[in-house]
PDB file of C-alpha atoms in Angstrom:
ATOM      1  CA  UNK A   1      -3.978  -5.124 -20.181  1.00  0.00           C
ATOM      2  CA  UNK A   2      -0.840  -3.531 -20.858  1.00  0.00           C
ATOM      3  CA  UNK A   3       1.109  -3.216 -17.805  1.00  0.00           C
ATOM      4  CA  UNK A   4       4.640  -1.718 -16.978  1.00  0.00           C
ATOM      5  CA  UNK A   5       6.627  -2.118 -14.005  1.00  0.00           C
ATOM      6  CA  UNK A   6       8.556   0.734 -13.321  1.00  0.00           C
ATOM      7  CA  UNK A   7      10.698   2.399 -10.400  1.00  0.00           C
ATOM      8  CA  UNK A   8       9.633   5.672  -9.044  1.00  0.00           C
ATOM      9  CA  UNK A   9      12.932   7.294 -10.403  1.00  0.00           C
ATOM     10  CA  UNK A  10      11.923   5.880 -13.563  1.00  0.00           C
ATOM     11  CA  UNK A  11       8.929   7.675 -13.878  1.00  0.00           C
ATOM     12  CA  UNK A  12       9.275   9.981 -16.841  1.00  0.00           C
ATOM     13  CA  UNK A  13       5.888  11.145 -17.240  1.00  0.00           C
ATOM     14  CA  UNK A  14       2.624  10.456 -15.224  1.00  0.00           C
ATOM     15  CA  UNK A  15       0.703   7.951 -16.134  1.00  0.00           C
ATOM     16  CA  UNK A  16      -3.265   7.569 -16.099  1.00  0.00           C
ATOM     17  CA  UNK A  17      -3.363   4.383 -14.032  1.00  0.00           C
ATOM     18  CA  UNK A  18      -0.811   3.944 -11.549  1.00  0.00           C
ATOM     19  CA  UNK A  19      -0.818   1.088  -8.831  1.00  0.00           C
ATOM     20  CA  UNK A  20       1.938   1.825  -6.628  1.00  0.00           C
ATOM     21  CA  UNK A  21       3.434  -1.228  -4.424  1.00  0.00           C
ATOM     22  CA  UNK A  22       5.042  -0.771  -0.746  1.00  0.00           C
ATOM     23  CA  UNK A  23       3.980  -4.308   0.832  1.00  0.00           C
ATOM     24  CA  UNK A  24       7.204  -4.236   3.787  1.00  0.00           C
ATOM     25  CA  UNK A  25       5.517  -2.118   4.537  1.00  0.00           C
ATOM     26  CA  UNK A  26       3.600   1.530   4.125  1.00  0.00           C
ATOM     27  CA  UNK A  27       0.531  -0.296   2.331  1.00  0.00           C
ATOM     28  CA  UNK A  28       0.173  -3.389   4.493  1.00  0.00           C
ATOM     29  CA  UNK A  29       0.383  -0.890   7.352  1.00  0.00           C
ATOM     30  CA  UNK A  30      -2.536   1.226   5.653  1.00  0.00           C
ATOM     31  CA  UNK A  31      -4.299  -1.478   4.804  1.00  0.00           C
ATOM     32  CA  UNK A  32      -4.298  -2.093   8.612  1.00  0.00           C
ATOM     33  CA  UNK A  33      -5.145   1.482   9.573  1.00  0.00           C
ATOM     34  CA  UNK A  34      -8.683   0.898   7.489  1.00  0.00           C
ATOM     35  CA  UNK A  35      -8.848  -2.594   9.018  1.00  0.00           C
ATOM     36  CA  UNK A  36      -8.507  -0.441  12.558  1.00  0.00           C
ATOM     37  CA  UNK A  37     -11.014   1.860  11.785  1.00  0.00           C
ATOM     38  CA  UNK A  38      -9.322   4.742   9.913  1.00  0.00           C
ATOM     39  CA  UNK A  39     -11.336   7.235   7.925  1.00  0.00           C
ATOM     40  CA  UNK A  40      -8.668   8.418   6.172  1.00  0.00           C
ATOM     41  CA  UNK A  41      -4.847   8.253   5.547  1.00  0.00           C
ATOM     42  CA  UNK A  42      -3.376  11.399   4.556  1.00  0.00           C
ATOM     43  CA  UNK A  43       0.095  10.696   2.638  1.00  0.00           C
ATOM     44  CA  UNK A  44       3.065  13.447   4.230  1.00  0.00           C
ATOM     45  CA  UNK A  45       5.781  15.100   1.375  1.00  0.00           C
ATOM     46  CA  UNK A  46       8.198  15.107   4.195  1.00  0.00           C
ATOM     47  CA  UNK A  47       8.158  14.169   8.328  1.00  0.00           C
ATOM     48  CA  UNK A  48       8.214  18.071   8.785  1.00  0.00           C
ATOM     49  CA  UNK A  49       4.881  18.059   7.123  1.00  0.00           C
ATOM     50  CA  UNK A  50       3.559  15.130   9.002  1.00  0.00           C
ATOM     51  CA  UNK A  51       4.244  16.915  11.802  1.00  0.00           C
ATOM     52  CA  UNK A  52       2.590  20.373  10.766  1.00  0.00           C
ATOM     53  CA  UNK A  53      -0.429  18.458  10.115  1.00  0.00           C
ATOM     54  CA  UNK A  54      -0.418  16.740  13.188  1.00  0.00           C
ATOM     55  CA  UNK A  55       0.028  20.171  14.771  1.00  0.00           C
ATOM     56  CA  UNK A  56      -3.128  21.821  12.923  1.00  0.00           C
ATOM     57  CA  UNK A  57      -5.375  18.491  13.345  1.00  0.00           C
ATOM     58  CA  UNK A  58      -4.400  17.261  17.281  1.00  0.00           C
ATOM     59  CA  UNK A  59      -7.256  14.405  16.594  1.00  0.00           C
ATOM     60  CA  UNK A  60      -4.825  13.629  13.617  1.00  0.00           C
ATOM     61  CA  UNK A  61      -2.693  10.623  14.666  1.00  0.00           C
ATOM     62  CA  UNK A  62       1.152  10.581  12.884  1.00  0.00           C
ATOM     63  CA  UNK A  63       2.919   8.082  11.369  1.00  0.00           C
ATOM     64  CA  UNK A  64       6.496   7.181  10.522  1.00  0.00           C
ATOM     65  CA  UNK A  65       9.323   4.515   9.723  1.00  0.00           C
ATOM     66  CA  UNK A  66      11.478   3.484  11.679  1.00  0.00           C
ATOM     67  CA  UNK A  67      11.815   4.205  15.413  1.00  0.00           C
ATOM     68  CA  UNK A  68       9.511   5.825  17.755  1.00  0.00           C
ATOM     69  CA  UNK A  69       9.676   9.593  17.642  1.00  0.00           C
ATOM     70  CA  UNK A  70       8.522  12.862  19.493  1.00  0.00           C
ATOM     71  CA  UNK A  71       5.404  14.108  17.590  1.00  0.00           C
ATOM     72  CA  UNK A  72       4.438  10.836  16.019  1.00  0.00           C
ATOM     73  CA  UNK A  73       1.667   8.870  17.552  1.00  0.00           C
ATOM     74  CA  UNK A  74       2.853   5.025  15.740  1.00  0.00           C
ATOM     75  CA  UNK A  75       5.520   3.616  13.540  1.00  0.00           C
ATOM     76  CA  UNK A  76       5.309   1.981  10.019  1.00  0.00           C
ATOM     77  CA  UNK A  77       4.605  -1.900  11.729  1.00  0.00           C
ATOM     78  CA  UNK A  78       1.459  -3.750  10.904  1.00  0.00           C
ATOM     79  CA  UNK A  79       2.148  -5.926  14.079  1.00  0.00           C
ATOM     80  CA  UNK A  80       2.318  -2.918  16.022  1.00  0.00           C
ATOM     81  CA  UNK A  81      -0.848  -1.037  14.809  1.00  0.00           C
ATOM     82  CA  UNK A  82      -2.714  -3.938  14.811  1.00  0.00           C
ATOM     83  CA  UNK A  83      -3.766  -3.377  18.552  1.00  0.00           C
ATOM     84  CA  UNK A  84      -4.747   0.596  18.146  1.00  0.00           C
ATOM     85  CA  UNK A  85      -8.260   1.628  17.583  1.00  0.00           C
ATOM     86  CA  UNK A  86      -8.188   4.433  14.778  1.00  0.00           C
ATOM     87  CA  UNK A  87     -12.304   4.356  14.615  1.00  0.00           C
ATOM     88  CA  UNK A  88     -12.898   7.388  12.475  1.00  0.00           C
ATOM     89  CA  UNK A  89      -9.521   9.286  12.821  1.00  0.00           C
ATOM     90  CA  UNK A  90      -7.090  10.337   9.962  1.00  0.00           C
ATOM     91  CA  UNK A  91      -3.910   8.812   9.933  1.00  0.00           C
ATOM     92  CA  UNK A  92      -0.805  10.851   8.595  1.00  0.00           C
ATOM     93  CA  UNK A  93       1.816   8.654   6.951  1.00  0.00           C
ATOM     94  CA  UNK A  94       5.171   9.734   6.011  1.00  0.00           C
ATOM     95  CA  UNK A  95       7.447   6.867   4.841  1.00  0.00           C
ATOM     96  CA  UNK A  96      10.809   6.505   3.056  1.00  0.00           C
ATOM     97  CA  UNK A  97       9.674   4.280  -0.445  1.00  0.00           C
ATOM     98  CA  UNK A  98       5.586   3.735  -0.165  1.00  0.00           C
ATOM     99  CA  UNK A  99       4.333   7.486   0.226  1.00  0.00           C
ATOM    100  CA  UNK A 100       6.901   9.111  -1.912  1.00  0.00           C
ATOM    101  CA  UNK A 101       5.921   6.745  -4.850  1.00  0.00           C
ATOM    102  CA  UNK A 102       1.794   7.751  -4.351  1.00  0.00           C
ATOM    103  CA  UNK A 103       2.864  11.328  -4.377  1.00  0.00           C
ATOM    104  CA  UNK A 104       4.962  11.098  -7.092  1.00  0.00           C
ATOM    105  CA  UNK A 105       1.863  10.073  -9.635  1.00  0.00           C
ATOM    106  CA  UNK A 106      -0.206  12.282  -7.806  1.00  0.00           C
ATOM    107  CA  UNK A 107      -1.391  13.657 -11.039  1.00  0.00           C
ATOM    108  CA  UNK A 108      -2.438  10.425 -12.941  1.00  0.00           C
ATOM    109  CA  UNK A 109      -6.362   9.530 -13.211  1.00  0.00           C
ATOM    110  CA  UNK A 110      -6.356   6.187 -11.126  1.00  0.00           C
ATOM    111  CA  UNK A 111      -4.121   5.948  -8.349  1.00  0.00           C
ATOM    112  CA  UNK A 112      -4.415   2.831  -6.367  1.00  0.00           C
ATOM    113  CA  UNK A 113      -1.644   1.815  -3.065  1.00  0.00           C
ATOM    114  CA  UNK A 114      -1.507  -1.999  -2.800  1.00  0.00           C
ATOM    115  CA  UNK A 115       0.385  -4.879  -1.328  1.00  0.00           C
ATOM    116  CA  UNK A 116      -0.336  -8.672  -0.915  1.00  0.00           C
ATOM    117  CA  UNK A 117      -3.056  -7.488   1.615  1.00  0.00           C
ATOM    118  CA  UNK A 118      -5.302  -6.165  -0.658  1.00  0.00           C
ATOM    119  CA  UNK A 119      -4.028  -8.035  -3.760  1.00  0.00           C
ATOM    120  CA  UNK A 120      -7.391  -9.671  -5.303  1.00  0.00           C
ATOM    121  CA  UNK A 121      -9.680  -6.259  -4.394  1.00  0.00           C
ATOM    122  CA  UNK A 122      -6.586  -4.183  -6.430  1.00  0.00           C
ATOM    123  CA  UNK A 123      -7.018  -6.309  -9.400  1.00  0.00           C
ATOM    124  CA  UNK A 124     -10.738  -6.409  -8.973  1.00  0.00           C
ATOM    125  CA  UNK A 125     -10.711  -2.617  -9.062  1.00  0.00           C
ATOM    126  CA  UNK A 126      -8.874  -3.003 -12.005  1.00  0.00           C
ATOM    127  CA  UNK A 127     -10.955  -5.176 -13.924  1.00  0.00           C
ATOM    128  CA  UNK A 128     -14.057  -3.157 -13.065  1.00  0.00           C
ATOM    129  CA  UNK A 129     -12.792   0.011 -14.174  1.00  0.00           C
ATOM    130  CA  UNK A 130     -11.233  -1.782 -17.788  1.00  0.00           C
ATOM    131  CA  UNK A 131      -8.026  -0.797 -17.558  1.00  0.00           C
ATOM    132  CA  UNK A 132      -6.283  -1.128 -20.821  1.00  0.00           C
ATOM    133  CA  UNK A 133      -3.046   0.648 -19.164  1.00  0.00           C
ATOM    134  CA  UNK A 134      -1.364   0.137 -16.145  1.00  0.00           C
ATOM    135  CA  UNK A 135       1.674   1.052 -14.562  1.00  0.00           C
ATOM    136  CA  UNK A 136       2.953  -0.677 -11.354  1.00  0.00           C
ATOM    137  CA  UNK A 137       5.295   1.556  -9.482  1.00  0.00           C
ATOM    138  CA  UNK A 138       7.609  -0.640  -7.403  1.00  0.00           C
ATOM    139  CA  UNK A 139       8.475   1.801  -4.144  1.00  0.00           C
ATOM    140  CA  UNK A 140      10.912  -0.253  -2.438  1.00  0.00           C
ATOM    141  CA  UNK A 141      15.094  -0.223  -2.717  1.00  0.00           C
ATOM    142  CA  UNK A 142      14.932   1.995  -5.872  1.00  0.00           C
ATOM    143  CA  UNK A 143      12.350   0.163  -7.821  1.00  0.00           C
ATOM    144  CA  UNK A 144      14.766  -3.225  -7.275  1.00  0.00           C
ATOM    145  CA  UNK A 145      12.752  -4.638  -4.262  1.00  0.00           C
ATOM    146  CA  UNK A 146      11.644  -8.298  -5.063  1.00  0.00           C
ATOM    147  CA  UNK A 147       9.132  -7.989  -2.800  1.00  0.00           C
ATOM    148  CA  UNK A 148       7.062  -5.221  -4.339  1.00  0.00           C
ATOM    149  CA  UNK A 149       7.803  -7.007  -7.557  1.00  0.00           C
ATOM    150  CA  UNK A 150       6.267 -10.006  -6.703  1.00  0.00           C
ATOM    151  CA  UNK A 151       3.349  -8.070  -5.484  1.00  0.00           C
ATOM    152  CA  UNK A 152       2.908  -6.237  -8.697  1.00  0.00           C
ATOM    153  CA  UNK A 153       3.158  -8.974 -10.833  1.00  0.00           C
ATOM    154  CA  UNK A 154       0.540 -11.262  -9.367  1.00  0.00           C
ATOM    155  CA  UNK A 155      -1.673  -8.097  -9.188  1.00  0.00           C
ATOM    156  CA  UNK A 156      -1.116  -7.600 -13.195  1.00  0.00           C
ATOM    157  CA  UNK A 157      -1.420 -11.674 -13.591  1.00  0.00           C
ATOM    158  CA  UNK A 158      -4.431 -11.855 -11.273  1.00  0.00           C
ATOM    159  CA  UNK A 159      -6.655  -8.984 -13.006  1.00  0.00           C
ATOM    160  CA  UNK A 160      -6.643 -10.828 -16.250  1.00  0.00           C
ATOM    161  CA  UNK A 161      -6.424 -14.383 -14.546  1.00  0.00           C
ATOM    162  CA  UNK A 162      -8.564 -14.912 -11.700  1.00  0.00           C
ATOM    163  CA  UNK A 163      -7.367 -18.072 -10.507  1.00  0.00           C
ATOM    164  CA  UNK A 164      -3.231 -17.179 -10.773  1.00  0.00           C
ATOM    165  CA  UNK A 165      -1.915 -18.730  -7.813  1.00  0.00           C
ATOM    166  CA  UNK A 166       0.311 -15.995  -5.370  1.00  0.00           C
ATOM    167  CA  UNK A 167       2.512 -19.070  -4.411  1.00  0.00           C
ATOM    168  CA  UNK A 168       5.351 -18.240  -6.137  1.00  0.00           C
ATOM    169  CA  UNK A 169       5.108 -14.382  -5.601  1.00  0.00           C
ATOM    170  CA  UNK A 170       4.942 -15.265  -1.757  1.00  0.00           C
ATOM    171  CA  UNK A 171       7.669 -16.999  -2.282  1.00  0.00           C
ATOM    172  CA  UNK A 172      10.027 -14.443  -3.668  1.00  0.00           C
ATOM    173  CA  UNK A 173       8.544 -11.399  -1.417  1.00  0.00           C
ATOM    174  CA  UNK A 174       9.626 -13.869   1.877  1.00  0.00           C
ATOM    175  CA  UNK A 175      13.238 -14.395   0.252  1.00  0.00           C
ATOM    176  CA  UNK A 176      13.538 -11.044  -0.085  1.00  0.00           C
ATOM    177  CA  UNK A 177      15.882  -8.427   1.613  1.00  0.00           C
ATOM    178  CA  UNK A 178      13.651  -6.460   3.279  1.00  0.00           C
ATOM    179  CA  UNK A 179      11.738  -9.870   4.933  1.00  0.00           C
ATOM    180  CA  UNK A 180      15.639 -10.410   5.664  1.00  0.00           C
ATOM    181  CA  UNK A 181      15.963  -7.355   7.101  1.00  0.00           C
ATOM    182  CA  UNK A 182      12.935  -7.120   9.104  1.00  0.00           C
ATOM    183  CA  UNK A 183      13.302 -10.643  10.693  1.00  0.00           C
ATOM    184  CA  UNK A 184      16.824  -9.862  11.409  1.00  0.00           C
ATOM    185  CA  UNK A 185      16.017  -6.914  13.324  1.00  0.00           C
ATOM    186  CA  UNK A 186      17.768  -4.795  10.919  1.00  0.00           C
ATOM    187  CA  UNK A 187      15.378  -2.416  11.219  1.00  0.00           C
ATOM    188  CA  UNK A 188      13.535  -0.048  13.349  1.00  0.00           C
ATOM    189  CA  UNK A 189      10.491   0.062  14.740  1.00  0.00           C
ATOM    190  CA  UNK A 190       9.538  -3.451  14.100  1.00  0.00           C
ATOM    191  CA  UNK A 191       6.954  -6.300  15.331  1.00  0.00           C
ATOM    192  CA  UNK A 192       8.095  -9.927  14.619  1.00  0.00           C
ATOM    193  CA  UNK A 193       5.026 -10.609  13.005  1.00  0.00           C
ATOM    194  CA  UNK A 194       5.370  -8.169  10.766  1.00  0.00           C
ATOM    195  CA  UNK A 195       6.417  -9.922   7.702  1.00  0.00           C
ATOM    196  CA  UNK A 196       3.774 -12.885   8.243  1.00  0.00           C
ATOM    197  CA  UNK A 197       1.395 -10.005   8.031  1.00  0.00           C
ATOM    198  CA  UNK A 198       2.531  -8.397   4.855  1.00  0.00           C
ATOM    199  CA  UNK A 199       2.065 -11.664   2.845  1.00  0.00           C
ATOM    200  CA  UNK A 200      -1.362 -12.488   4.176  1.00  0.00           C
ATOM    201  CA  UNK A 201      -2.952 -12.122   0.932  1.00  0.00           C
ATOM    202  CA  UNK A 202      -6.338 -10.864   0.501  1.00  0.00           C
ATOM    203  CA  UNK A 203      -6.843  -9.873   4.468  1.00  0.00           C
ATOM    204  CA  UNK A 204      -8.425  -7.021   3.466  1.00  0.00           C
ATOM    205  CA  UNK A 205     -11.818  -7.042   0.716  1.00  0.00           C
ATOM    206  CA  UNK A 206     -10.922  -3.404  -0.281  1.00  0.00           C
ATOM    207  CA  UNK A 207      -8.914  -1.723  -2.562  1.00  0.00           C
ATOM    208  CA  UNK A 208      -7.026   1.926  -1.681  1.00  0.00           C
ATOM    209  CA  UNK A 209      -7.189   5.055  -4.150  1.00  0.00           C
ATOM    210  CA  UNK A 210      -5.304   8.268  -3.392  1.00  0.00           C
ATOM    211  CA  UNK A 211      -6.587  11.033  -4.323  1.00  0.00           C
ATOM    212  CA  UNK A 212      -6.067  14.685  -4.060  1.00  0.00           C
ATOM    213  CA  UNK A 213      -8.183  16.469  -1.482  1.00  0.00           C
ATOM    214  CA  UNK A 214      -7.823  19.936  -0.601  1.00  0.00           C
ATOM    215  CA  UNK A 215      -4.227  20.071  -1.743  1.00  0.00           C
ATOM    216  CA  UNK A 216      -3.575  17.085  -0.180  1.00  0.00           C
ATOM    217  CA  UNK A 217      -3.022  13.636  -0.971  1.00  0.00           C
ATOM    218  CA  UNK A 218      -5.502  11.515   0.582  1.00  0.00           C
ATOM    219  CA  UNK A 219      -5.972   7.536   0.731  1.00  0.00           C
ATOM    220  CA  UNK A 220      -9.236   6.188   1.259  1.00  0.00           C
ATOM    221  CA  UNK A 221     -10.606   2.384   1.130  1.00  0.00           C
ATOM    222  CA  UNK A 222     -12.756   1.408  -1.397  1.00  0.00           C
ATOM    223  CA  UNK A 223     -14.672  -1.583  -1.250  1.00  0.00           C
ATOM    224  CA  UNK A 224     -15.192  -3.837  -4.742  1.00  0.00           C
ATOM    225  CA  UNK A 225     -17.965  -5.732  -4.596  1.00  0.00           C
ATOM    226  CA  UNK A 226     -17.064  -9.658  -5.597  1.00  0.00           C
ATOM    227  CA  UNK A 227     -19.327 -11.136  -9.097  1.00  0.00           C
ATOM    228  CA  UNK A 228     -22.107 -12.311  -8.120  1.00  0.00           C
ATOM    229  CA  UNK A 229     -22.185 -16.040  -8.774  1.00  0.00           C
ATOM    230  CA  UNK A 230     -25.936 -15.623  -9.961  1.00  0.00           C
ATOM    231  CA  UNK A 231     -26.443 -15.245 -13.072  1.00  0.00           C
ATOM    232  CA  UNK A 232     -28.747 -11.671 -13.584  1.00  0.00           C
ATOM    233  CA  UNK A 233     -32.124 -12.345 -14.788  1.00  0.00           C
TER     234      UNK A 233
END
């Protein structure tokens, strides 16, 4: 598999498979959001249009980073949306790195969102669908997060190797600034388990493909089934 790891600045034209990496945390969090019972996550250009759609679709329940906010119903923390039931609703996630990398490969044939969370069923997906070409879009601090690097590279080692070890790439992702930040209170709108969460690898046995639906960009789960260790017959 050829892969590339690439910055969503970087992107000069769209590629057909793209597997684009938040894991601190838009995808960990939407991961989570499935996990709760979400139908659907619907991924916002801009918080104006989060809210619009939240205005059309009351049922709709908002999303954010950062700090709680008039209009939005949660904020971007796994620890915190843990506890909400979302059976059947559509989430509407607007974030600063995660959401504008999905949108900005909109166009490409395969686009998967993925973080340590949903690491083996990414690479699964992967496998399954023979992907000779991939490119990993690494959201976070202007493609430079080690985090989403670490996550993208043991996704890329773990579809061609199934028994690569995420040791090492759990290893880097907790050294990295944003666990720093998170654990430091640095930021906004944050749960202290939050970065425990986003390296829990494989919590979740489905993948996530955005696709575009009625003009919009929707993520949905997508469950992979595992080999089956019985030979067919």
């Amino acid at each position: 598999m050829d892969t590339r790891f690439l910055g969503t600045a970087e992107l000069t034209e769209t590629p057909s498979v793209a597997v684009v990496i938040d894991v601190m945390r838009a995808f960990t969090v939407a991961a989570w959001a499935f996990g709760q019972g979400a139908e659907k996550i619907v991924l916002a250009e801009s918080l104006d249009e989060a809210l619009a759609l939240k205005a059309a679709h009351p049922d709709w329940a908002a999303l954010k980073d950062g700090p709680a906010a008039p209009g939005f119903d949660m904020v971007n923390s796994p620890g915190l949306l843990r506890s909400i039931d979302l059976d059947g609703r559509t989430v509407v996630q607007k974030t600063t790195a995660g959401t504008v990398g999905a949108l900005a490969v909109k166009d490409a044939s395969l686009v998967l969102c993925a973080g340590f969370v949903v690491a083996e069923a990414t690479a699964r997906l992967l496998r399954t669908r023979e992907c000779d070409s991939v490119t990993f879009v690494v959201t976070g601090e202007d493609g430079q997060a080690d985090e989403d690097l670490a996550c993208a590279q043991y996704i890329a080692r773990r579809a061609t190797e199934t028994g690569a070890d995420a040791a090492e790439y759990l290893h880097r992702a907790a050294r990295s600034r944003a666990a720093a930040e998170l654990t430091q209170g640095v930021r906004q709108g944050v749960h202290p388990d939050d970065v425990a969460l986003c390296l829990e690898v494989d919590r979740f046995p489905f993948a996530m493909i955005a696709a575009s639906e009625d003009s919009l960009m929707v993520l949905r789960p997508c469950a992979v089934p595992a080999p089956s260790d019985t030979p067919a017959t």
